[in-house]
XYZ file of C-alpha atoms in Angstrom:
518
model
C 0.000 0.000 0.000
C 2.764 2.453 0.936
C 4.769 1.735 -2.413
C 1.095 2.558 -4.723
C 0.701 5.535 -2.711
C 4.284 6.647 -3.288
C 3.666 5.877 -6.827
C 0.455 8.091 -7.105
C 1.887 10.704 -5.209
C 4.870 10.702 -7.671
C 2.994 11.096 -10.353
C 0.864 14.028 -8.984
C 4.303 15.782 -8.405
C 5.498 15.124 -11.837
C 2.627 16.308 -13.096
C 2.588 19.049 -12.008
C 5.930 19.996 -11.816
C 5.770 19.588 -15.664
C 2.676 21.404 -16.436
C 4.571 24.465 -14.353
C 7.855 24.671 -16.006
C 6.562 23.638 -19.528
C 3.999 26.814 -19.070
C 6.811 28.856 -17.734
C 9.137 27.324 -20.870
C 6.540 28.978 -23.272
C 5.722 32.418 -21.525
C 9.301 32.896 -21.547
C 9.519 32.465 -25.212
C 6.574 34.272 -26.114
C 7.850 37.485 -23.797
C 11.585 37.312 -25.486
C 10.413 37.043 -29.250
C 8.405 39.840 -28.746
C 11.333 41.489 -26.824
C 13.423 40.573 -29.646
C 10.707 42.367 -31.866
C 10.073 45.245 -30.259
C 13.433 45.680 -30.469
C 14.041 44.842 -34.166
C 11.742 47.754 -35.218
C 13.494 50.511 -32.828
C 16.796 49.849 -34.567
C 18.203 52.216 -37.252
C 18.881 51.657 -40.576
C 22.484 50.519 -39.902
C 21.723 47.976 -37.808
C 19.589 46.542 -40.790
C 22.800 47.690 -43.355
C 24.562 45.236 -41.523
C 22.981 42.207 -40.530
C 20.874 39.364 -43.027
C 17.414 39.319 -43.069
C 17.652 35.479 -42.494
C 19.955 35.974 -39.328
C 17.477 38.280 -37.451
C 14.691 35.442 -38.235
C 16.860 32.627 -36.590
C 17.611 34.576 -33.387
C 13.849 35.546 -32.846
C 12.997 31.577 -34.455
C 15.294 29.056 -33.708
C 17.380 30.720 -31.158
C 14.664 31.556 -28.864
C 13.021 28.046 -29.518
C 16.621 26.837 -27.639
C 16.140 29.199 -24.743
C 12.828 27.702 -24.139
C 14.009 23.850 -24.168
C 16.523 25.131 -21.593
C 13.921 26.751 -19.533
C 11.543 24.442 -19.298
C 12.324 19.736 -20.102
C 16.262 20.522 -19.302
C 15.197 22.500 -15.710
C 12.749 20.035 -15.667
C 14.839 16.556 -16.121
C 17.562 18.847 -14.200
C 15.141 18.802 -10.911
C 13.982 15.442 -11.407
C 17.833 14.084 -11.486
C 18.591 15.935 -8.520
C 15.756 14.832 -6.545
C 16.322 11.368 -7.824
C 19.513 11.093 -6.857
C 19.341 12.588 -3.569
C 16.980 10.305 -2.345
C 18.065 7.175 -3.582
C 21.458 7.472 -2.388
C 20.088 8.453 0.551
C 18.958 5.433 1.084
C 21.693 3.512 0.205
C 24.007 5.807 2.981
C 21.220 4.546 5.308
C 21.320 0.929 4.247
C 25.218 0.571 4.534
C 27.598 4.050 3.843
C 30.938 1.774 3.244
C 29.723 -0.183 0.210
C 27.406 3.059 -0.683
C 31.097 4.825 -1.117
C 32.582 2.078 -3.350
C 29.024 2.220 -5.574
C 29.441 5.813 -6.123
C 33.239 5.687 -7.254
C 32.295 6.400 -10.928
C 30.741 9.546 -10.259
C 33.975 11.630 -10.259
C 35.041 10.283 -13.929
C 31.258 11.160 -14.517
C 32.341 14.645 -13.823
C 34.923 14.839 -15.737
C 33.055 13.527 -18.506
C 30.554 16.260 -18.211
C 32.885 19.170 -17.984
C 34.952 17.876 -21.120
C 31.330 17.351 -23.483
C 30.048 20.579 -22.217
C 33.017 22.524 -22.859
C 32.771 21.108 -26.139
C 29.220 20.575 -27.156
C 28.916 24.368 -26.188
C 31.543 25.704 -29.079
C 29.581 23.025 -31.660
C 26.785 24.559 -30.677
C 27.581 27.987 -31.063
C 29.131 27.063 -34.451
C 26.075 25.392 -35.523
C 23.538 28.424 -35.044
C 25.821 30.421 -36.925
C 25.991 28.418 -39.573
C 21.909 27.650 -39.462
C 21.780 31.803 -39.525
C 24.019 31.714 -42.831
C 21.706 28.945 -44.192
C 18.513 30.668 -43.209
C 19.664 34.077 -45.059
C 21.120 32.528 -47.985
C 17.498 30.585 -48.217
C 15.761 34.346 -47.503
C 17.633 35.542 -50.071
C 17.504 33.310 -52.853
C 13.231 33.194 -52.789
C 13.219 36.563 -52.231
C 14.917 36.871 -55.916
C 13.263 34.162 -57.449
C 12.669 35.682 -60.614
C 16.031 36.753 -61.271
C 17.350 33.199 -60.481
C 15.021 31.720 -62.785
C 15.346 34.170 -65.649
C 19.051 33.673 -65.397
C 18.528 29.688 -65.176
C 20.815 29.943 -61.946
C 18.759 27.121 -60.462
C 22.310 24.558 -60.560
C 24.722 27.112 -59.293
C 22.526 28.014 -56.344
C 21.688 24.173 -55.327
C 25.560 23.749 -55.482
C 25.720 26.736 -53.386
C 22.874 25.646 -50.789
C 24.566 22.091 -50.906
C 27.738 23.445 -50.024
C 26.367 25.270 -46.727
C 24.173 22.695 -46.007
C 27.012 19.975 -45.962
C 29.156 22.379 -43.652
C 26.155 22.412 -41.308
C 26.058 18.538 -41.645
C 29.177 17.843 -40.502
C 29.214 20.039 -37.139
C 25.556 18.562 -36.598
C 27.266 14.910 -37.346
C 30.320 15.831 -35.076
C 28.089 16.879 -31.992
C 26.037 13.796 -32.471
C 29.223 11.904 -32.179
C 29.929 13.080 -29.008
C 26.316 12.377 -27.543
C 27.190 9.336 -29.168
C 30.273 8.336 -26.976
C 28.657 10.552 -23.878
C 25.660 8.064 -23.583
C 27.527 4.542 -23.836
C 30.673 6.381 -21.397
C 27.346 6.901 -18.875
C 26.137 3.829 -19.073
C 29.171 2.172 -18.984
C 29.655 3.456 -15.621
C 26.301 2.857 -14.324
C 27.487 -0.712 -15.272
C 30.597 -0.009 -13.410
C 28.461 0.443 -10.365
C 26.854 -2.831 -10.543
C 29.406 -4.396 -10.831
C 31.370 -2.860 -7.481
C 27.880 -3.845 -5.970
C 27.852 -7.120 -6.783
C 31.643 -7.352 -6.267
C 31.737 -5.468 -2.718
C 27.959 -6.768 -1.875
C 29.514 -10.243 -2.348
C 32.112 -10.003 0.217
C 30.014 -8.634 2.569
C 27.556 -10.965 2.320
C 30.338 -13.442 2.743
C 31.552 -11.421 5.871
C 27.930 -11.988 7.339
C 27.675 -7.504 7.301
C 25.220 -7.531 4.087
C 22.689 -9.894 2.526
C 21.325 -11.261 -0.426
C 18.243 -8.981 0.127
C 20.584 -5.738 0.274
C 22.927 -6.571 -2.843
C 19.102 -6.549 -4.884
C 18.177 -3.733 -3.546
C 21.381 -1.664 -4.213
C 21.084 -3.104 -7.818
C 17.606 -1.478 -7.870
C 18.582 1.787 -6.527
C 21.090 1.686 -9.301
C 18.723 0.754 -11.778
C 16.350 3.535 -10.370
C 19.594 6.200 -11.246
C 20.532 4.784 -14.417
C 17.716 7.186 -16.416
C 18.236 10.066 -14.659
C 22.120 9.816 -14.885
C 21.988 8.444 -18.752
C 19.563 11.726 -19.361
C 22.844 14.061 -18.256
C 23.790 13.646 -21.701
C 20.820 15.075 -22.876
C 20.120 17.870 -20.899
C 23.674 18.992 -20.930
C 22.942 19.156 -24.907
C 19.982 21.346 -24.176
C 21.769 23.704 -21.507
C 24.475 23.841 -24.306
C 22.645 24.924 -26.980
C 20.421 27.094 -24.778
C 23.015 28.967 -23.745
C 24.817 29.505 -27.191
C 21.225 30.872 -28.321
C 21.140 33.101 -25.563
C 24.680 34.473 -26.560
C 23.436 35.151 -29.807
C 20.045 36.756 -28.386
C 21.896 38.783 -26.005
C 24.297 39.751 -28.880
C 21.786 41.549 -30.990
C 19.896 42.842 -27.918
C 23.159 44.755 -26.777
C 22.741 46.876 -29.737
C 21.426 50.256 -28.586
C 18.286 51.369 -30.370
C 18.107 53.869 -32.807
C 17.533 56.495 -30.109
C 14.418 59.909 -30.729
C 15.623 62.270 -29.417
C 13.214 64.944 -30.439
C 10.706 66.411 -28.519
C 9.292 68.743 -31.379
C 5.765 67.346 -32.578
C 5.293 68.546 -36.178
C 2.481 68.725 -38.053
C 2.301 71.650 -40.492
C 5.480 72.895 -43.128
C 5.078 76.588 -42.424
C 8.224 77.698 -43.903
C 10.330 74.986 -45.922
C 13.058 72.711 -45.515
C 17.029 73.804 -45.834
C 20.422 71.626 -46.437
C 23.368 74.088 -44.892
C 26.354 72.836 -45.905
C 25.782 69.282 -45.334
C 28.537 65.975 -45.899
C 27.341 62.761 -45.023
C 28.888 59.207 -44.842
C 27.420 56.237 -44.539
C 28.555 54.530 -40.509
C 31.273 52.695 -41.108
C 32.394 53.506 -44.642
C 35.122 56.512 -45.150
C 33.832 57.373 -48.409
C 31.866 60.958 -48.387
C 28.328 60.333 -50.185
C 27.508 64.151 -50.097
C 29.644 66.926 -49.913
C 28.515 70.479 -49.091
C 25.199 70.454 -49.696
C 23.214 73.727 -49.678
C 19.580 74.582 -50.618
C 16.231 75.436 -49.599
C 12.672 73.811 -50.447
C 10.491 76.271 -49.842
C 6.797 75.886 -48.542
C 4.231 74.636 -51.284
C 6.474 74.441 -54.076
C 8.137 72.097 -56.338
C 11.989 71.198 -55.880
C 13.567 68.516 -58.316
C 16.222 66.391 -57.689
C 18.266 65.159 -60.664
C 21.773 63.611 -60.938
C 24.118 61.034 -62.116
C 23.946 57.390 -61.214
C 25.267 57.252 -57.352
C 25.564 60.887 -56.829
C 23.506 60.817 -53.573
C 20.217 61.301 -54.865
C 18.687 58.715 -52.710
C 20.387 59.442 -49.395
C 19.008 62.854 -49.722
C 16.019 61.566 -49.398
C 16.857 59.425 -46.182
C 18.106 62.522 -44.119
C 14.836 64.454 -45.008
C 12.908 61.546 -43.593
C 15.041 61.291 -40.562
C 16.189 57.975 -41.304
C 19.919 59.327 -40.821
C 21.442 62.294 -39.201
C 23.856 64.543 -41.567
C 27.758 63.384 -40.495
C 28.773 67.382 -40.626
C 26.204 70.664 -41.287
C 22.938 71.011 -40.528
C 19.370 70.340 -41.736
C 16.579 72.814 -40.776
C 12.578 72.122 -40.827
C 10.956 75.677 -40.498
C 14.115 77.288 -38.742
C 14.550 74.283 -36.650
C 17.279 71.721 -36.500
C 15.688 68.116 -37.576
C 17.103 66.390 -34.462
C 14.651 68.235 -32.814
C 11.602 66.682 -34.168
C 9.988 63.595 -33.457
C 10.435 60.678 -35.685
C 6.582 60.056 -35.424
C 5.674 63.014 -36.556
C 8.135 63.238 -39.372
C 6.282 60.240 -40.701
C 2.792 62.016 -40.091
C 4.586 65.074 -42.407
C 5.927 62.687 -45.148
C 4.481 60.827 -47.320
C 7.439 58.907 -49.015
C 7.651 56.603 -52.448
C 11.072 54.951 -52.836
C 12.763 53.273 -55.349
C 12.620 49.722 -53.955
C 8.814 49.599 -53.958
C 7.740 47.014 -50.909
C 4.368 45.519 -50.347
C 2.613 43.273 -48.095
C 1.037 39.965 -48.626
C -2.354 41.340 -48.281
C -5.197 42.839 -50.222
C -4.667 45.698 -52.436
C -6.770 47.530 -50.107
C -5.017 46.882 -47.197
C -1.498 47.951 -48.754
C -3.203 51.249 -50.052
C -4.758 52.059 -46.766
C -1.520 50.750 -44.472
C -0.182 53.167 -41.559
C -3.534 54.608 -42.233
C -5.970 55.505 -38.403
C -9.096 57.399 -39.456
C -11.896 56.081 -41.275
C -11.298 60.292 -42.998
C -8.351 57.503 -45.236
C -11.306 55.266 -46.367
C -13.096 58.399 -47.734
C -10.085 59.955 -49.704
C -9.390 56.440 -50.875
C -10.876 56.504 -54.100
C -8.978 59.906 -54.720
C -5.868 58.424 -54.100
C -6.840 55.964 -56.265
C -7.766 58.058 -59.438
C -4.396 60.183 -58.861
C -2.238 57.049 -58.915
C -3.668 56.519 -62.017
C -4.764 53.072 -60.729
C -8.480 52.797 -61.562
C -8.758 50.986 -64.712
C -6.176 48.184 -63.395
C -8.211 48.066 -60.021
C -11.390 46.902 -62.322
C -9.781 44.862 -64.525
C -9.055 42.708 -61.194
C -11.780 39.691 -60.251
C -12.054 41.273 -56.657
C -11.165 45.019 -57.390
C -9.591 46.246 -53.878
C -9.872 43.347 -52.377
C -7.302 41.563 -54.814
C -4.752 39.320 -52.370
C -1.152 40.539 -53.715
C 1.535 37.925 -53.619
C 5.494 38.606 -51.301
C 6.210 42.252 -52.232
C 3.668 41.805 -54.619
C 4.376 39.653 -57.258
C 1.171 39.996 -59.016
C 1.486 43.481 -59.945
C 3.892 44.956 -62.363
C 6.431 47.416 -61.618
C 4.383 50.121 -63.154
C 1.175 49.249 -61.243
C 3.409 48.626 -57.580
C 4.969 52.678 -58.006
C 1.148 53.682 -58.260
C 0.012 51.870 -55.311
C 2.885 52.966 -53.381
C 2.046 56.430 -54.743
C -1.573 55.978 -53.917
C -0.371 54.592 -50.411
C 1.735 57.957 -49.423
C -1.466 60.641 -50.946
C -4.344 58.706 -48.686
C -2.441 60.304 -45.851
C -2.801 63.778 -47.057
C 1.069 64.440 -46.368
C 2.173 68.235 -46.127
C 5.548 67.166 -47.863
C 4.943 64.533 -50.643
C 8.763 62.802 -51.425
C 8.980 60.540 -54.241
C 12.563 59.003 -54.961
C 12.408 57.943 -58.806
C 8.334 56.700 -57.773
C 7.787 56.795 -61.796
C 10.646 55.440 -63.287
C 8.486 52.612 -64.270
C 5.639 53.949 -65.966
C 5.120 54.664 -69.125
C 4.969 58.779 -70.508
C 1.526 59.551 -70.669
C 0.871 57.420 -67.521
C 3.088 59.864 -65.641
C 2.112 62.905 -67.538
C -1.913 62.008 -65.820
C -0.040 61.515 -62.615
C 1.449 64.385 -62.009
C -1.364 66.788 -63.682
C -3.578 64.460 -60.920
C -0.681 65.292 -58.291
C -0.980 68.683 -59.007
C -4.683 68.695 -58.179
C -4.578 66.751 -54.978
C -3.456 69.147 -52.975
C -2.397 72.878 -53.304
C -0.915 73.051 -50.134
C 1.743 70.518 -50.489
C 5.366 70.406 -51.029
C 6.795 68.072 -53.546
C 9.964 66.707 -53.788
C 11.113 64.772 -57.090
C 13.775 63.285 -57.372
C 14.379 61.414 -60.739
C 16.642 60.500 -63.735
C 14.624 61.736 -66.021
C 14.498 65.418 -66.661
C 10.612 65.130 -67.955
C 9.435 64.270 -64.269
C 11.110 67.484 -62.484
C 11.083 70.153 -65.563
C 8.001 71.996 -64.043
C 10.192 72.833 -60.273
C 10.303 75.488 -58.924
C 13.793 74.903 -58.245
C 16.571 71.954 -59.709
C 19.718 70.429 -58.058
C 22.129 68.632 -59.794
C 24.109 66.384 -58.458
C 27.292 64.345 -59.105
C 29.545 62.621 -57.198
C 27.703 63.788 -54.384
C 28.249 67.830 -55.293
C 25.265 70.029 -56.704
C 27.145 70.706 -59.764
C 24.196 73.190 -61.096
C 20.764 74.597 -59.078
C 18.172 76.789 -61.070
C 14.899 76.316 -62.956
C 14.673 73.677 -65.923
C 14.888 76.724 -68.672
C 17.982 78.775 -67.272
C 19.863 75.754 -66.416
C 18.826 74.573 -70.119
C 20.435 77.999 -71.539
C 23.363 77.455 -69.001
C 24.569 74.580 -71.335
C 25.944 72.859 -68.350
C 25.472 69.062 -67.458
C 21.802 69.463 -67.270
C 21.513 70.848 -70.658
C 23.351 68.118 -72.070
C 21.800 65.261 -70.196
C 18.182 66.781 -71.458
C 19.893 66.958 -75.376
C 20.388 63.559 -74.931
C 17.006 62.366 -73.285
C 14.790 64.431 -75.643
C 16.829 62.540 -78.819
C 15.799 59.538 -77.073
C 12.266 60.099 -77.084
C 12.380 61.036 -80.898
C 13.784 57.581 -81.970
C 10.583 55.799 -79.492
């Protein structure tokens, strides 16, 4: 009766004791991935610049996934071993300490075995994330370009690329199974060992009349009883192993120290303009200058064009007037006031921004239109946005109009048709500065000739910034920059820098002979 209720009560505890750290195990991971995340999205662009796309998935994946094996079965086993073993060879002390001491020899080389596979298993481990985080990106990567690998019939080079990883990752994942391999059969050997001793020992005491036949069973029990939780050392010390290399590389990226707003400054009207004063910038660590003394001024409700050669810093102009860097040397002033001293938030509110590298969502077209949208006032001017995007007659040529699901970064539109969502995106939020970084580079002339006449209509209090390669998008600024090499070269209105017969006047020579031989 006293053994089933010792069972019963066992298995109450166990219970238990499970259900508690397994919950604990997955609260713990669902708090640090969305630690991890929060974190993600308050880093700066650099931190992005820097690191794969595939690496930050792993740490907030696979990584944490590790963390919470170690928090919750290898605590778990951990307290069951210890509570296992203390008891049991309690009872053997009790029953007869001498031969208890001879039974227990083994558990010093034990030790030693331990500290030698954890020392070990924890640099395979740490090897082997690293390498899973190479593997992961590489994957990212590749789908993510998909088209270009296929239109380029790249499919062989890339397996033999992916193979190539993949065996490395193999082989570090083969050599750590080795050494669980010898680890398990060293353990049991020893647990073996024991038996032995207690049959050996046990034997000559029960020929010495100190210890019976009844004793030398029940030691070989109580053996028995520690062979699982001694053999499962092996295992958890895999899991603590691996936990902590994933925590190492969680810890890593969470050392980083967030892209920091320091602005107080909440912004929500352009009452005078924006100025560059004698701005250089570099990207962090690069020594290469990307802009060199830049000066203008884009004044309220106006037009300002931005035209240059390939690389000349058109782009990165655009990042500092969105905040998304700060100018290495100089200044940049919105309405008299140095930029640092706005809020990023309300930057965003300000801007409405169309890049180059159009992204959209897996969702409907409706949803990607509307996104970082908050008043139902959005829904109202969506059809507006809409019509000056020029995006009507596509939007009823779809099956489900707005509520079309668009593929990753939406592979079911064309390049032409992503620019005029995105443009459509940045007008529903009525933005007081409207920035579009080559937004219409792939649409066709007339196309853009109805967007901008549409652009020019949406709102009269709005300041535009275009910046383009082609001369036809910005000819009707107020006011041009050229740039190259990261210089403004020339800076005037599209006619007087056409009479100037300067770089401008030459690049729109050559663009308007173009267009003749279309």
């Amino acid at each position: 009766m006293l053994i089933f209720v010792c069972a019963v009560l066992k298995g109450v505890s166990m219970y238990f004791m499970r259900m508690k750290l397994i919950i604990m195990s997955r609260l713990i991971e669902y708090d640090q991935k969305n630690e991890i995340f929060k974190h993600y999205q308050k880093m700066g662009q650099g931190f992005y610049s820097k690191n794969y796309t595939g690496d930050l998935m792993n740490r907030i994946s696979d990584d944490v996934s590790k963390v919470r094996m170690f928090t919750g079965p290898a605590i778990m086993y951990s307290l069951n071993l210890s509570v296992m073993i203390i008891a049991v060879v309690g009872m053997m002390f009790y029953v007869n300490p001498r031969i208890t001491f001879y039974v227990l020899i083994p558990l010093p080389i034990l030790a030693i075995a331990i500290y030698w596979v954890s020392d070990t298993m924890n640099k395979k481990s740490d090897l082997i994330q690293q390498k899973l985080s190479t593997i992961t990106s590489y994957v990212q990567e590749t789908f993510s370009g998909i088209q270009v690998l296929k239109s380029y019939a790249a499919e062989k080079e890339f397996s033999k690329d992916f193979d190539t990883l993949n065996e490395s990752y193999k082989k570090d994942n083969m050599a750590l199974v080795k050494i669980n391999g010898i680890f398990m059969p060293a353990v049991m050997g020893l647990v073996s060992m024991s038996i032995l001793i207690t049959l050996y020992v046990g034997g000559n005491a029960v020929a010495d009349g100190t210890f019976t036949l009844g004793n030398i069973v029940e030691y070989i029990i109580y053996v028995n009883m520690l062979t699982w939780p001694v053999a499962s050392l092996g295992y958890v010390t895999s899991l603590v192993q691996r936990g902590a290399a994933s925590q190492k590389r969680i810890d890593e990226f969470l050392s980083f120290a967030p892209d920091e707003d320091a602005g107080q400054t909440v912004i929500s009207e352009l009452e005078e303009g924006i100025e560059f004063r004698n701005v250089w910038f570099k990207y962090p660590e690069t020594d290469t200058w990307v802009l060199e003394n830049i000066n203008f001024t884009i004044k309220k409700n106006t037009k300002f064009g931005i035209i240059g050669t390939t690389g000349s810093g058109k782009s990165t102009i655009a990042k500092l007037i969105m905040g998304i860097y700060r100018p290495t040397k100089g200044e940049i002033l919105i309405d008299g006031k140095l930029i640092e001293s706005y809020s990023k938030k309300g930057l965003s509110h300000l801007l409405g921004y169309v890049s180059q590298d159009i992204f959209l969502f897996s969702e409907t077209l409706s949803d990607n239109i509307l996104f970082g949208s908050n008043s139902i006032a959005d829904e109202k001017n969506l059809k507006k946005a809409i019509e000056s995007a020029a995006l009507t007659s596509e939007i009823e040529s779809f099956p489900k109009g707005l509520e079309t699901m668009l593929g990753e970064r939406g592979i079911t539109l064309s390049g032409g048709q992503k620019q005029r969502t995105a443009i459509a995106r940045a007008l529903i939020k009525n933005p007081k500065i409207l920035l579009i970084d080559d937004g219409l580079s792939a649409v066709d002339t007339k196309t853009e000739v109805d967007i901008k006449n549409s652009l020019n209509n949406w709102n009269q209090e709005q300041t535009f910034i275009n910046i383009s390669h082609r001369i036809s998008s910005i000819q009707d600024s107020y006011e041009i920059i050229f740039l190259d090499n990261g210089k403004i070269v020339e800076k005037g209105k599209h006619i007087d820098l056409v009479n100037r017969e300067g770089v401008y006047a030459k690049l729109y020579e050559k663009q308007m002979a173009l267009l003749e031989t279309i």
